[in-house]
């Protein structure tokens, strides 16, 4: 049943059951009229990179080459066949728009990597966390999926990502993530509640990315490196361990996608 909803998001209940007037296929068709080679079908998948410093480093260091202006972000292809997507905004709405465009152009898997705040004092800056489920504390996922508290990533892709982190000598943690739109409205009461549910980190994109991928039938995974803490509130610092963690996540993500079968 659909109709106006007095409370909550979206403000129209049952929205997830009906078709949208807008379609990312329109974007793909528009881009291909200008750039006939705009096709990600034969790539291994896309890695979303939110930190501009990591994106610049990988472009400078690795054997990558730019792709055209196919989405509202910067695209580079690695020698392993993965697409690195960077240079777009923060938060679930910005990430979801990019994921929709990538999938419409043929991307067959998505891995999102970035920084997060820890909710527990057992994690420190630079520690790695693989997302087991994401708490849907943002708004975007509720426009795509039926009401629910959590969304899970693709299990096979997540297992492969975890394995590659281990092969790189890491001991990643696995747990739930709390995705929120409101960076400056993360409260102590929420932290206590979510820790009791097994939530380890807070981020701004994972639930949205996973929701779009699930809606479109594409596998997706998410992983983070700790940058600051909500447990014993500490400000974000430029910890060398956080930067190292991002580089390790990038390496594991590209290896994970390279292992996927070709189209």
XYZ file of C-alpha atoms in Angstrom, residues 53-223:
171
model
C 44.858 12.604 -1.035
C 44.538 8.847 -1.572
C 43.138 9.359 -5.060
C 46.008 11.669 -6.033
C 48.551 9.234 -4.642
C 47.166 6.246 -6.522
C 46.993 8.165 -9.796
C 50.579 9.324 -9.378
C 51.979 6.002 -8.170
C 50.056 3.293 -9.972
C 49.636 2.407 -13.602
C 46.236 4.007 -14.120
C 44.791 5.995 -16.957
C 41.874 8.421 -17.000
C 38.502 7.544 -18.428
C 36.191 10.134 -19.914
C 33.789 12.470 -18.107
C 31.243 9.696 -17.847
C 29.964 10.314 -14.318
C 29.926 13.268 -11.938
C 33.339 12.246 -10.580
C 36.890 11.414 -11.650
C 37.377 7.962 -13.163
C 40.631 6.049 -13.655
C 41.174 2.465 -14.727
C 43.895 0.323 -13.169
C 46.012 -2.274 -14.901
C 43.980 -4.905 -13.028
C 40.793 -3.687 -14.683
C 39.248 -1.963 -11.674
C 37.819 1.543 -11.898
C 38.843 4.088 -9.267
C 36.137 6.675 -8.677
C 36.985 9.837 -6.717
C 36.425 13.575 -6.625
C 32.766 13.633 -5.587
C 30.961 14.814 -2.484
C 30.544 13.239 0.935
C 27.464 11.544 2.294
C 25.039 8.908 1.083
C 23.203 11.073 -1.496
C 26.420 12.035 -3.293
C 27.776 8.489 -3.216
C 24.467 6.971 -4.315
C 24.228 9.242 -7.341
C 27.673 8.104 -8.457
C 26.882 4.432 -7.824
C 23.706 4.716 -9.901
C 25.675 6.224 -12.790
C 28.447 3.634 -12.537
C 25.988 0.742 -12.569
C 24.058 2.241 -15.486
C 27.322 2.325 -17.449
C 27.980 -1.329 -16.686
C 29.893 -1.525 -13.384
C 29.368 -5.033 -11.986
C 30.590 -4.603 -8.390
C 31.173 -1.750 -5.957
C 33.565 -1.475 -3.012
C 33.506 1.664 -0.905
C 36.514 2.490 1.275
C 37.078 5.435 3.572
C 37.561 6.724 7.078
C 35.190 6.288 10.005
C 34.864 7.131 13.673
C 35.058 4.308 16.179
C 32.285 3.864 18.729
C 34.411 1.699 21.021
C 37.648 2.305 22.879
C 38.996 -1.016 21.612
C 39.789 0.508 18.210
C 42.476 3.065 17.452
C 43.405 5.310 14.541
C 44.438 3.216 11.566
C 42.611 0.047 12.602
C 40.680 -1.579 9.771
C 37.014 -2.541 9.949
C 35.099 -4.542 7.356
C 31.382 -3.795 7.351
C 29.172 -6.750 8.299
C 25.964 -4.707 8.264
C 25.173 -1.008 8.039
C 22.655 0.691 10.304
C 20.387 2.767 8.089
C 20.652 6.016 10.020
C 20.721 8.092 6.833
C 17.673 8.847 4.724
C 18.590 7.659 1.254
C 18.354 3.889 1.738
C 14.706 4.205 2.759
C 13.841 5.503 -0.711
C 15.200 2.267 -2.224
C 14.362 -0.555 0.164
C 11.521 -1.631 2.422
C 11.724 -0.298 5.984
C 14.449 -1.968 8.008
C 17.140 -1.225 10.533
C 20.185 -2.761 8.827
C 21.404 -3.630 5.372
C 24.056 -6.259 4.687
C 26.780 -6.135 2.040
C 27.319 -8.935 -0.450
C 28.734 -11.827 1.571
C 31.025 -13.283 -1.112
C 32.544 -9.922 -2.017
C 33.014 -9.098 1.668
C 34.718 -12.423 2.343
C 37.100 -11.899 -0.565
C 37.910 -8.376 0.607
C 38.604 -9.658 4.118
C 40.824 -12.407 2.743
C 42.918 -9.945 0.761
C 43.332 -7.725 3.806
C 44.597 -10.762 5.692
C 46.962 -11.676 2.854
C 48.354 -8.146 3.099
C 49.294 -8.872 6.702
C 46.350 -7.112 8.347
C 43.979 -8.328 11.047
C 40.782 -6.496 10.138
C 37.881 -6.226 12.542
C 34.407 -7.131 11.318
C 31.310 -5.430 12.627
C 28.344 -3.228 12.049
C 28.595 0.369 10.866
C 26.293 3.262 11.687
C 25.665 5.386 8.600
C 24.353 8.865 9.341
C 23.735 12.060 7.383
C 24.175 14.249 10.447
C 27.882 14.429 11.227
C 27.355 17.031 13.936
C 24.362 15.285 15.530
C 25.995 12.070 16.709
C 24.823 11.757 20.318
C 26.105 9.893 23.338
C 22.800 8.042 23.748
C 23.017 6.758 20.188
C 26.579 5.585 20.674
C 25.631 3.602 23.797
C 22.656 2.012 22.048
C 24.495 1.119 18.862
C 27.502 -0.328 20.664
C 25.077 -2.682 22.424
C 24.007 -3.834 18.943
C 27.551 -4.564 17.820
C 28.194 -1.345 15.919
C 31.894 -0.493 15.714
C 32.059 2.573 13.474
C 30.197 5.634 12.228
C 30.362 6.756 8.610
C 28.277 8.731 6.123
C 27.958 6.536 3.030
C 27.928 2.763 3.548
C 24.194 2.135 4.030
C 23.333 4.293 1.038
C 25.851 2.602 -1.250
C 24.769 -0.872 -0.154
C 21.098 0.011 -0.627
C 21.546 1.246 -4.194
C 23.653 -1.779 -5.099
C 21.093 -4.161 -3.591
C 18.249 -2.428 -5.406
C 20.115 -2.750 -8.708
C 21.210 -6.334 -8.063
C 24.932 -5.540 -7.914
C 27.316 -6.904 -5.228
C 28.823 -4.282 -2.933
C 31.086 -4.208 0.115
C 32.387 -1.543 2.492
C 35.451 -1.154 4.696
